[in-house]
């Protein structure tokens, strides 16, 4: 186990994979801003990762989502961590192994996030499906009493349908046999299910970055990391603390729109791949940590 301390060099001497990842992320970020303003094209909606049951989901999003970011601070801190930890790991592993690890942890982060999300939204989807298959006031009231409707639509289509839904729901509350009102509510619920599944979009390299952090902590556990550029801390404790924070934040819902379980997923898939490589390298005796 190598316990030396490292620090990344300047941009001109960065290893090739890290350098190209930084450049590509920067290009995608600038394209997101410029196309959004000039042509009203939402690249985050197109290239961000949607839920696998959503109409907007595409398999290529498992890769492209890692190059999309929601704001300057988002991309800045991700790229800073990629530069800081990725440079050392690529120099240690070599470009091929580093690139495999980066994408493996990034994809793994997305899988973990949406597996957790699947269990979170399944009760709501089941209630909506029950109403669609059996449209009656009892099934409708189960949805209304347990679900908080989330409406986000710039075009106004779902917003308009939601306003009509509220009117028709009031009608049904007084007259459950009103077939016209029930049909209107049914139409809304069918559209809302599509809208609801399309809403979640995961973007950013954070999952892969947490995988890099995990790898750094495992390979250089006693290297010193300065938390907030001031507090010195050994890498192994840094990784453990951040892992616990992400776990607790994911369980208790802290952190707003941050995909905490994606961060954990990057770390989990990182552990898996590193252990596989260690076993393989031990058998071949061609590489040692």
PDB file of C-alpha atoms in Angstrom:
ATOM      1  CA  UNK A   1       0.000   0.000   0.000  1.00  0.00           C
ATOM      2  CA  UNK A   2       1.499   3.300  -1.125  1.00  0.00           C
ATOM      3  CA  UNK A   3       1.155   6.019   1.521  1.00  0.00           C
ATOM      4  CA  UNK A   4       3.063   8.794  -0.217  1.00  0.00           C
ATOM      5  CA  UNK A   5       1.582  12.253  -0.583  1.00  0.00           C
ATOM      6  CA  UNK A   6       0.914  13.601  -4.034  1.00  0.00           C
ATOM      7  CA  UNK A   7      -0.261  16.833  -5.534  1.00  0.00           C
ATOM      8  CA  UNK A   8      -1.495  17.335  -9.116  1.00  0.00           C
ATOM      9  CA  UNK A   9       0.549  19.421 -11.494  1.00  0.00           C
ATOM     10  CA  UNK A  10      -0.484  22.210 -13.833  1.00  0.00           C
ATOM     11  CA  UNK A  11      -2.890  21.792 -16.724  1.00  0.00           C
ATOM     12  CA  UNK A  12      -0.105  21.420 -19.293  1.00  0.00           C
ATOM     13  CA  UNK A  13       1.316  18.342 -17.581  1.00  0.00           C
ATOM     14  CA  UNK A  14      -1.989  16.664 -16.722  1.00  0.00           C
ATOM     15  CA  UNK A  15      -2.316  13.012 -17.738  1.00  0.00           C
ATOM     16  CA  UNK A  16      -4.253  12.631 -21.026  1.00  0.00           C
ATOM     17  CA  UNK A  17      -7.548  11.164 -19.800  1.00  0.00           C
ATOM     18  CA  UNK A  18      -8.030  13.711 -17.025  1.00  0.00           C
ATOM     19  CA  UNK A  19      -7.085  16.542 -19.365  1.00  0.00           C
ATOM     20  CA  UNK A  20      -9.572  15.420 -22.012  1.00  0.00           C
ATOM     21  CA  UNK A  21     -12.327  14.860 -19.457  1.00  0.00           C
ATOM     22  CA  UNK A  22     -11.841  18.409 -18.194  1.00  0.00           C
ATOM     23  CA  UNK A  23     -11.989  19.773 -21.736  1.00  0.00           C
ATOM     24  CA  UNK A  24     -15.073  17.752 -22.718  1.00  0.00           C
ATOM     25  CA  UNK A  25     -16.925  18.752 -19.549  1.00  0.00           C
ATOM     26  CA  UNK A  26     -16.092  22.378 -20.227  1.00  0.00           C
ATOM     27  CA  UNK A  27     -17.328  22.136 -23.827  1.00  0.00           C
ATOM     28  CA  UNK A  28     -20.604  20.538 -22.753  1.00  0.00           C
ATOM     29  CA  UNK A  29     -21.134  23.192 -20.090  1.00  0.00           C
ATOM     30  CA  UNK A  30     -20.586  26.037 -22.546  1.00  0.00           C
ATOM     31  CA  UNK A  31     -22.825  24.302 -25.103  1.00  0.00           C
ATOM     32  CA  UNK A  32     -25.580  23.955 -22.493  1.00  0.00           C
ATOM     33  CA  UNK A  33     -25.488  27.683 -21.804  1.00  0.00           C
ATOM     34  CA  UNK A  34     -25.110  28.896 -25.398  1.00  0.00           C
ATOM     35  CA  UNK A  35     -27.721  26.597 -26.958  1.00  0.00           C
ATOM     36  CA  UNK A  36     -30.120  27.290 -24.132  1.00  0.00           C
ATOM     37  CA  UNK A  37     -29.962  31.042 -24.662  1.00  0.00           C
ATOM     38  CA  UNK A  38     -29.620  31.187 -28.450  1.00  0.00           C
ATOM     39  CA  UNK A  39     -31.838  28.305 -29.589  1.00  0.00           C
ATOM     40  CA  UNK A  40     -33.857  27.388 -26.477  1.00  0.00           C
ATOM     41  CA  UNK A  41     -32.426  23.848 -26.605  1.00  0.00           C
ATOM     42  CA  UNK A  42     -32.383  22.132 -23.213  1.00  0.00           C
ATOM     43  CA  UNK A  43     -29.329  19.875 -23.367  1.00  0.00           C
ATOM     44  CA  UNK A  44     -29.825  18.812 -19.762  1.00  0.00           C
ATOM     45  CA  UNK A  45     -33.225  17.398 -20.679  1.00  0.00           C
ATOM     46  CA  UNK A  46     -31.758  15.656 -23.728  1.00  0.00           C
ATOM     47  CA  UNK A  47     -28.438  14.402 -22.362  1.00  0.00           C
ATOM     48  CA  UNK A  48     -29.191  14.186 -18.640  1.00  0.00           C
ATOM     49  CA  UNK A  49     -30.153  10.763 -17.324  1.00  0.00           C
ATOM     50  CA  UNK A  50     -33.895  10.175 -17.033  1.00  0.00           C
ATOM     51  CA  UNK A  51     -35.542   7.401 -15.062  1.00  0.00           C
ATOM     52  CA  UNK A  52     -35.449   4.123 -17.006  1.00  0.00           C
ATOM     53  CA  UNK A  53     -39.266   3.927 -17.195  1.00  0.00           C
ATOM     54  CA  UNK A  54     -39.636   7.485 -18.473  1.00  0.00           C
ATOM     55  CA  UNK A  55     -40.469   8.267 -22.084  1.00  0.00           C
ATOM     56  CA  UNK A  56     -37.425  10.556 -22.297  1.00  0.00           C
ATOM     57  CA  UNK A  57     -34.995   7.847 -21.174  1.00  0.00           C
ATOM     58  CA  UNK A  58     -32.262   6.832 -23.640  1.00  0.00           C
ATOM     59  CA  UNK A  59     -29.395   4.403 -22.980  1.00  0.00           C
ATOM     60  CA  UNK A  60     -26.770   6.877 -24.161  1.00  0.00           C
ATOM     61  CA  UNK A  61     -27.739   9.081 -21.204  1.00  0.00           C
ATOM     62  CA  UNK A  62     -25.798   6.737 -18.898  1.00  0.00           C
ATOM     63  CA  UNK A  63     -22.679   8.261 -20.466  1.00  0.00           C
ATOM     64  CA  UNK A  64     -23.746  11.769 -21.448  1.00  0.00           C
ATOM     65  CA  UNK A  65     -25.201  12.638 -18.035  1.00  0.00           C
ATOM     66  CA  UNK A  66     -21.687  12.667 -16.594  1.00  0.00           C
ATOM     67  CA  UNK A  67     -20.747  15.599 -18.831  1.00  0.00           C
ATOM     68  CA  UNK A  68     -23.762  17.751 -17.981  1.00  0.00           C
ATOM     69  CA  UNK A  69     -23.823  20.147 -15.027  1.00  0.00           C
ATOM     70  CA  UNK A  70     -26.514  22.332 -13.527  1.00  0.00           C
ATOM     71  CA  UNK A  71     -24.451  25.408 -12.745  1.00  0.00           C
ATOM     72  CA  UNK A  72     -20.978  26.875 -12.414  1.00  0.00           C
ATOM     73  CA  UNK A  73     -20.391  25.746  -8.828  1.00  0.00           C
ATOM     74  CA  UNK A  74     -21.528  22.241  -9.767  1.00  0.00           C
ATOM     75  CA  UNK A  75     -19.013  21.849 -12.584  1.00  0.00           C
ATOM     76  CA  UNK A  76     -16.262  23.763 -10.786  1.00  0.00           C
ATOM     77  CA  UNK A  77     -16.122  21.523  -7.712  1.00  0.00           C
ATOM     78  CA  UNK A  78     -16.510  18.344  -9.757  1.00  0.00           C
ATOM     79  CA  UNK A  79     -13.706  19.337 -12.100  1.00  0.00           C
ATOM     80  CA  UNK A  80     -11.528  20.463  -9.212  1.00  0.00           C
ATOM     81  CA  UNK A  81     -11.911  17.028  -7.604  1.00  0.00           C
ATOM     82  CA  UNK A  82     -11.309  15.307 -10.952  1.00  0.00           C
ATOM     83  CA  UNK A  83      -8.090  17.304 -11.365  1.00  0.00           C
ATOM     84  CA  UNK A  84      -6.985  16.756  -7.783  1.00  0.00           C
ATOM     85  CA  UNK A  85      -7.667  13.033  -7.364  1.00  0.00           C
ATOM     86  CA  UNK A  86      -7.934  11.872 -10.958  1.00  0.00           C
ATOM     87  CA  UNK A  87      -4.454  13.060 -11.927  1.00  0.00           C
ATOM     88  CA  UNK A  88      -2.837  10.955  -9.216  1.00  0.00           C
ATOM     89  CA  UNK A  89      -4.930   7.889  -9.977  1.00  0.00           C
ATOM     90  CA  UNK A  90      -4.302   8.045 -13.724  1.00  0.00           C
ATOM     91  CA  UNK A  91      -0.563   8.396 -13.118  1.00  0.00           C
ATOM     92  CA  UNK A  92      -0.754   5.341 -10.849  1.00  0.00           C
ATOM     93  CA  UNK A  93      -3.073   3.142 -12.903  1.00  0.00           C
ATOM     94  CA  UNK A  94      -2.401   4.322 -16.405  1.00  0.00           C
ATOM     95  CA  UNK A  95      -4.951   5.850 -18.835  1.00  0.00           C
ATOM     96  CA  UNK A  96      -6.848   2.663 -19.747  1.00  0.00           C
ATOM     97  CA  UNK A  97      -7.555   1.456 -16.233  1.00  0.00           C
ATOM     98  CA  UNK A  98      -8.375   4.960 -15.051  1.00  0.00           C
ATOM     99  CA  UNK A  99     -10.878   5.538 -17.874  1.00  0.00           C
ATOM    100  CA  UNK A 100     -12.568   2.197 -17.210  1.00  0.00           C
ATOM    101  CA  UNK A 101     -12.828   3.034 -13.509  1.00  0.00           C
ATOM    102  CA  UNK A 102     -14.206   6.513 -14.180  1.00  0.00           C
ATOM    103  CA  UNK A 103     -17.053   5.338 -16.382  1.00  0.00           C
ATOM    104  CA  UNK A 104     -17.723   2.200 -14.315  1.00  0.00           C
ATOM    105  CA  UNK A 105     -18.257   4.252 -11.164  1.00  0.00           C
ATOM    106  CA  UNK A 106     -20.218   6.937 -13.035  1.00  0.00           C
ATOM    107  CA  UNK A 107     -22.613   4.389 -14.514  1.00  0.00           C
ATOM    108  CA  UNK A 108     -22.794   2.523 -11.206  1.00  0.00           C
ATOM    109  CA  UNK A 109     -23.705   5.740  -9.418  1.00  0.00           C
ATOM    110  CA  UNK A 110     -26.653   6.259 -11.779  1.00  0.00           C
ATOM    111  CA  UNK A 111     -27.834   2.673 -11.352  1.00  0.00           C
ATOM    112  CA  UNK A 112     -27.805   2.896  -7.544  1.00  0.00           C
ATOM    113  CA  UNK A 113     -29.592   6.250  -7.613  1.00  0.00           C
ATOM    114  CA  UNK A 114     -32.442   5.009  -9.775  1.00  0.00           C
ATOM    115  CA  UNK A 115     -32.751   1.679  -7.979  1.00  0.00           C
ATOM    116  CA  UNK A 116     -33.378   3.644  -4.781  1.00  0.00           C
ATOM    117  CA  UNK A 117     -35.675   5.999  -6.695  1.00  0.00           C
ATOM    118  CA  UNK A 118     -37.653   3.013  -8.020  1.00  0.00           C
ATOM    119  CA  UNK A 119     -38.557   1.936  -4.503  1.00  0.00           C
ATOM    120  CA  UNK A 120     -39.368   5.516  -3.519  1.00  0.00           C
ATOM    121  CA  UNK A 121     -41.874   6.165  -6.307  1.00  0.00           C
ATOM    122  CA  UNK A 122     -43.371   2.691  -6.760  1.00  0.00           C
ATOM    123  CA  UNK A 123     -46.188   3.248  -4.203  1.00  0.00           C
ATOM    124  CA  UNK A 124     -47.289   6.420  -6.031  1.00  0.00           C
ATOM    125  CA  UNK A 125     -47.110   4.795  -9.470  1.00  0.00           C
ATOM    126  CA  UNK A 126     -49.147   1.854  -8.213  1.00  0.00           C
ATOM    127  CA  UNK A 127     -51.860   4.209  -6.948  1.00  0.00           C
ATOM    128  CA  UNK A 128     -51.963   6.034 -10.276  1.00  0.00           C
ATOM    129  CA  UNK A 129     -52.102   2.752 -12.195  1.00  0.00           C
ATOM    130  CA  UNK A 130     -54.894   1.477  -9.957  1.00  0.00           C
ATOM    131  CA  UNK A 131     -56.932   4.541 -10.788  1.00  0.00           C
ATOM    132  CA  UNK A 132     -56.201   4.339 -14.532  1.00  0.00           C
ATOM    133  CA  UNK A 133     -57.283   0.694 -14.620  1.00  0.00           C
ATOM    134  CA  UNK A 134     -60.231   1.249 -12.276  1.00  0.00           C
ATOM    135  CA  UNK A 135     -61.281   4.922 -12.383  1.00  0.00           C
ATOM    136  CA  UNK A 136     -63.461   5.492  -9.341  1.00  0.00           C
ATOM    137  CA  UNK A 137     -63.645   8.059  -6.568  1.00  0.00           C
ATOM    138  CA  UNK A 138     -62.105   5.729  -3.968  1.00  0.00           C
ATOM    139  CA  UNK A 139     -58.928   5.131  -5.994  1.00  0.00           C
ATOM    140  CA  UNK A 140     -58.767   8.832  -6.846  1.00  0.00           C
ATOM    141  CA  UNK A 141     -59.014   9.889  -3.216  1.00  0.00           C
ATOM    142  CA  UNK A 142     -56.163   7.528  -2.318  1.00  0.00           C
ATOM    143  CA  UNK A 143     -53.916   9.429  -4.705  1.00  0.00           C
ATOM    144  CA  UNK A 144     -55.034  12.876  -3.603  1.00  0.00           C
ATOM    145  CA  UNK A 145     -54.663  12.057   0.090  1.00  0.00           C
ATOM    146  CA  UNK A 146     -51.143  10.620  -0.182  1.00  0.00           C
ATOM    147  CA  UNK A 147     -49.467  12.343  -3.117  1.00  0.00           C
ATOM    148  CA  UNK A 148     -48.304  15.915  -3.556  1.00  0.00           C
ATOM    149  CA  UNK A 149     -48.621  16.787  -7.234  1.00  0.00           C
ATOM    150  CA  UNK A 150     -45.437  18.196  -8.791  1.00  0.00           C
ATOM    151  CA  UNK A 151     -46.127  20.178 -11.949  1.00  0.00           C
ATOM    152  CA  UNK A 152     -43.189  21.503 -13.992  1.00  0.00           C
ATOM    153  CA  UNK A 153     -43.928  22.385 -17.594  1.00  0.00           C
ATOM    154  CA  UNK A 154     -42.862  25.464 -19.529  1.00  0.00           C
ATOM    155  CA  UNK A 155     -45.354  24.823 -22.306  1.00  0.00           C
ATOM    156  CA  UNK A 156     -48.295  24.972 -19.916  1.00  0.00           C
ATOM    157  CA  UNK A 157     -49.967  21.784 -21.177  1.00  0.00           C
ATOM    158  CA  UNK A 158     -49.779  19.819 -17.960  1.00  0.00           C
ATOM    159  CA  UNK A 159     -50.382  22.988 -15.950  1.00  0.00           C
ATOM    160  CA  UNK A 160     -53.627  23.614 -17.812  1.00  0.00           C
ATOM    161  CA  UNK A 161     -54.695  19.990 -17.354  1.00  0.00           C
ATOM    162  CA  UNK A 162     -53.945  20.210 -13.657  1.00  0.00           C
ATOM    163  CA  UNK A 163     -56.182  23.249 -13.260  1.00  0.00           C
ATOM    164  CA  UNK A 164     -58.969  21.347 -14.998  1.00  0.00           C
ATOM    165  CA  UNK A 165     -58.264  18.342 -12.799  1.00  0.00           C
ATOM    166  CA  UNK A 166     -58.839  20.359  -9.634  1.00  0.00           C
ATOM    167  CA  UNK A 167     -62.192  21.546 -10.948  1.00  0.00           C
ATOM    168  CA  UNK A 168     -63.256  18.045 -11.964  1.00  0.00           C
ATOM    169  CA  UNK A 169     -62.096  16.567  -8.690  1.00  0.00           C
ATOM    170  CA  UNK A 170     -64.366  18.990  -6.834  1.00  0.00           C
ATOM    171  CA  UNK A 171     -67.235  17.900  -9.046  1.00  0.00           C
ATOM    172  CA  UNK A 172     -66.551  14.232  -8.338  1.00  0.00           C
ATOM    173  CA  UNK A 173     -66.294  14.869  -4.617  1.00  0.00           C
ATOM    174  CA  UNK A 174     -69.938  15.966  -4.726  1.00  0.00           C
ATOM    175  CA  UNK A 175     -71.098  13.661  -7.519  1.00  0.00           C
ATOM    176  CA  UNK A 176     -68.895  10.539  -7.934  1.00  0.00           C
ATOM    177  CA  UNK A 177     -71.060   9.287 -10.833  1.00  0.00           C
ATOM    178  CA  UNK A 178     -70.347  12.259 -13.125  1.00  0.00           C
ATOM    179  CA  UNK A 179     -68.858  10.392 -16.107  1.00  0.00           C
ATOM    180  CA  UNK A 180     -67.612  13.497 -17.937  1.00  0.00           C
ATOM    181  CA  UNK A 181     -65.669  14.701 -14.892  1.00  0.00           C
ATOM    182  CA  UNK A 182     -64.272  11.205 -14.307  1.00  0.00           C
ATOM    183  CA  UNK A 183     -63.094  10.978 -17.920  1.00  0.00           C
ATOM    184  CA  UNK A 184     -61.353  14.342 -17.644  1.00  0.00           C
ATOM    185  CA  UNK A 185     -59.627  13.248 -14.450  1.00  0.00           C
ATOM    186  CA  UNK A 186     -58.609   9.995 -16.121  1.00  0.00           C
ATOM    187  CA  UNK A 187     -57.091  11.918 -19.043  1.00  0.00           C
ATOM    188  CA  UNK A 188     -55.118  14.072 -16.627  1.00  0.00           C
ATOM    189  CA  UNK A 189     -53.835  11.109 -14.642  1.00  0.00           C
ATOM    190  CA  UNK A 190     -52.582   9.400 -17.798  1.00  0.00           C
ATOM    191  CA  UNK A 191     -50.695  12.541 -18.805  1.00  0.00           C
ATOM    192  CA  UNK A 192     -49.499  13.183 -15.275  1.00  0.00           C
ATOM    193  CA  UNK A 193     -47.946   9.724 -14.986  1.00  0.00           C
ATOM    194  CA  UNK A 194     -45.842  10.452 -18.077  1.00  0.00           C
ATOM    195  CA  UNK A 195     -44.931  13.891 -16.716  1.00  0.00           C
ATOM    196  CA  UNK A 196     -44.108  12.523 -13.269  1.00  0.00           C
ATOM    197  CA  UNK A 197     -41.747   9.865 -14.635  1.00  0.00           C
ATOM    198  CA  UNK A 198     -40.045  12.342 -16.956  1.00  0.00           C
ATOM    199  CA  UNK A 199     -39.301  14.862 -14.208  1.00  0.00           C
ATOM    200  CA  UNK A 200     -36.213  13.332 -12.523  1.00  0.00           C
ATOM    201  CA  UNK A 201     -33.012  14.123 -14.431  1.00  0.00           C
ATOM    202  CA  UNK A 202     -29.587  13.266 -13.040  1.00  0.00           C
ATOM    203  CA  UNK A 203     -26.612  15.302 -14.246  1.00  0.00           C
ATOM    204  CA  UNK A 204     -22.993  15.718 -13.254  1.00  0.00           C
ATOM    205  CA  UNK A 205     -19.765  13.838 -12.722  1.00  0.00           C
ATOM    206  CA  UNK A 206     -20.270  13.651  -8.957  1.00  0.00           C
ATOM    207  CA  UNK A 207     -20.853   9.890  -8.880  1.00  0.00           C
ATOM    208  CA  UNK A 208     -17.588   9.217 -10.714  1.00  0.00           C
ATOM    209  CA  UNK A 209     -15.819  11.849  -8.600  1.00  0.00           C
ATOM    210  CA  UNK A 210     -16.903  10.109  -5.396  1.00  0.00           C
ATOM    211  CA  UNK A 211     -15.573   6.915  -6.941  1.00  0.00           C
ATOM    212  CA  UNK A 212     -12.227   8.667  -7.451  1.00  0.00           C
ATOM    213  CA  UNK A 213     -12.275   9.901  -3.865  1.00  0.00           C
ATOM    214  CA  UNK A 214     -12.900   6.350  -2.669  1.00  0.00           C
ATOM    215  CA  UNK A 215     -10.042   5.014  -4.780  1.00  0.00           C
ATOM    216  CA  UNK A 216      -7.673   7.694  -3.509  1.00  0.00           C
ATOM    217  CA  UNK A 217      -8.579   6.864   0.091  1.00  0.00           C
ATOM    218  CA  UNK A 218      -8.001   3.143  -0.464  1.00  0.00           C
ATOM    219  CA  UNK A 219      -4.701   3.553  -2.314  1.00  0.00           C
ATOM    220  CA  UNK A 220      -3.238   6.425  -0.318  1.00  0.00           C
ATOM    221  CA  UNK A 221      -5.000   6.174   3.056  1.00  0.00           C
ATOM    222  CA  UNK A 222      -2.492   8.262   4.978  1.00  0.00           C
ATOM    223  CA  UNK A 223      -2.117  11.039   2.410  1.00  0.00           C
ATOM    224  CA  UNK A 224      -3.175  14.388   3.842  1.00  0.00           C
ATOM    225  CA  UNK A 225      -6.206  16.165   2.400  1.00  0.00           C
ATOM    226  CA  UNK A 226      -7.076  19.678   3.478  1.00  0.00           C
ATOM    227  CA  UNK A 227     -10.794  19.959   4.159  1.00  0.00           C
ATOM    228  CA  UNK A 228     -12.031  23.371   2.989  1.00  0.00           C
ATOM    229  CA  UNK A 229      -8.361  24.105   2.164  1.00  0.00           C
ATOM    230  CA  UNK A 230      -7.611  24.487   5.866  1.00  0.00           C
ATOM    231  CA  UNK A 231      -8.329  21.425   8.037  1.00  0.00           C
ATOM    232  CA  UNK A 232      -5.752  18.614   7.508  1.00  0.00           C
ATOM    233  CA  UNK A 233      -7.187  15.107   7.449  1.00  0.00           C
ATOM    234  CA  UNK A 234      -5.925  11.703   6.358  1.00  0.00           C
ATOM    235  CA  UNK A 235      -7.552  10.479   3.177  1.00  0.00           C
ATOM    236  CA  UNK A 236      -9.024   7.364   4.798  1.00  0.00           C
ATOM    237  CA  UNK A 237     -10.936   9.428   7.362  1.00  0.00           C
ATOM    238  CA  UNK A 238     -11.946  11.937   4.711  1.00  0.00           C
ATOM    239  CA  UNK A 239     -13.543   9.150   2.651  1.00  0.00           C
ATOM    240  CA  UNK A 240     -15.291   7.566   5.638  1.00  0.00           C
ATOM    241  CA  UNK A 241     -16.724  10.877   6.840  1.00  0.00           C
ATOM    242  CA  UNK A 242     -18.009  11.857   3.417  1.00  0.00           C
ATOM    243  CA  UNK A 243     -19.487   8.393   2.905  1.00  0.00           C
ATOM    244  CA  UNK A 244     -21.377   8.597   6.210  1.00  0.00           C
ATOM    245  CA  UNK A 245     -22.586  12.113   5.403  1.00  0.00           C
ATOM    246  CA  UNK A 246     -23.931  10.991   2.025  1.00  0.00           C
ATOM    247  CA  UNK A 247     -25.646   7.963   3.567  1.00  0.00           C
ATOM    248  CA  UNK A 248     -27.357   9.994   6.285  1.00  0.00           C
ATOM    249  CA  UNK A 249     -28.276  12.758   3.850  1.00  0.00           C
ATOM    250  CA  UNK A 250     -29.804  10.218   1.482  1.00  0.00           C
ATOM    251  CA  UNK A 251     -31.810   8.510   4.224  1.00  0.00           C
ATOM    252  CA  UNK A 252     -33.072  11.694   5.852  1.00  0.00           C
ATOM    253  CA  UNK A 253     -33.561  13.640   2.647  1.00  0.00           C
ATOM    254  CA  UNK A 254     -31.082  16.429   3.313  1.00  0.00           C
ATOM    255  CA  UNK A 255     -29.398  18.333   0.513  1.00  0.00           C
ATOM    256  CA  UNK A 256     -32.241  19.381  -1.777  1.00  0.00           C
ATOM    257  CA  UNK A 257     -31.711  18.125  -5.309  1.00  0.00           C
ATOM    258  CA  UNK A 258     -28.376  16.450  -4.565  1.00  0.00           C
ATOM    259  CA  UNK A 259     -28.316  12.775  -5.580  1.00  0.00           C
ATOM    260  CA  UNK A 260     -26.753  11.415  -2.396  1.00  0.00           C
ATOM    261  CA  UNK A 261     -27.331   7.773  -3.282  1.00  0.00           C
ATOM    262  CA  UNK A 262     -25.597   8.356  -6.618  1.00  0.00           C
ATOM    263  CA  UNK A 263     -22.531   9.513  -4.682  1.00  0.00           C
ATOM    264  CA  UNK A 264     -22.708   6.377  -2.555  1.00  0.00           C
ATOM    265  CA  UNK A 265     -23.209   4.321  -5.699  1.00  0.00           C
ATOM    266  CA  UNK A 266     -19.990   5.682  -7.171  1.00  0.00           C
ATOM    267  CA  UNK A 267     -18.147   4.681  -4.008  1.00  0.00           C
ATOM    268  CA  UNK A 268     -19.748   1.233  -3.865  1.00  0.00           C
ATOM    269  CA  UNK A 269     -18.973   0.433  -7.491  1.00  0.00           C
ATOM    270  CA  UNK A 270     -15.472   1.791  -6.920  1.00  0.00           C
ATOM    271  CA  UNK A 271     -14.883  -0.635  -4.062  1.00  0.00           C
ATOM    272  CA  UNK A 272     -16.174  -3.516  -6.177  1.00  0.00           C
ATOM    273  CA  UNK A 273     -13.903  -2.764  -9.126  1.00  0.00           C
ATOM    274  CA  UNK A 274     -10.811  -2.123  -6.994  1.00  0.00           C
ATOM    275  CA  UNK A 275     -11.305  -5.421  -5.138  1.00  0.00           C
ATOM    276  CA  UNK A 276     -11.740  -7.249  -8.452  1.00  0.00           C
ATOM    277  CA  UNK A 277      -8.544  -5.682  -9.778  1.00  0.00           C
ATOM    278  CA  UNK A 278      -6.653  -6.468  -6.585  1.00  0.00           C
ATOM    279  CA  UNK A 279      -7.615 -10.117  -6.767  1.00  0.00           C
ATOM    280  CA  UNK A 280      -6.758 -10.263 -10.453  1.00  0.00           C
ATOM    281  CA  UNK A 281      -3.440  -8.463  -9.968  1.00  0.00           C
ATOM    282  CA  UNK A 282      -2.550 -10.656  -7.018  1.00  0.00           C
ATOM    283  CA  UNK A 283      -3.062 -13.762  -9.112  1.00  0.00           C
ATOM    284  CA  UNK A 284      -1.083 -12.441 -12.041  1.00  0.00           C
ATOM    285  CA  UNK A 285       1.584 -10.780  -9.848  1.00  0.00           C
ATOM    286  CA  UNK A 286       1.929  -8.129 -12.524  1.00  0.00           C
ATOM    287  CA  UNK A 287       0.708  -5.210 -10.388  1.00  0.00           C
ATOM    288  CA  UNK A 288       0.597  -4.434  -6.676  1.00  0.00           C
ATOM    289  CA  UNK A 289      -0.993  -1.654  -4.650  1.00  0.00           C
TER     290      UNK A 289
END
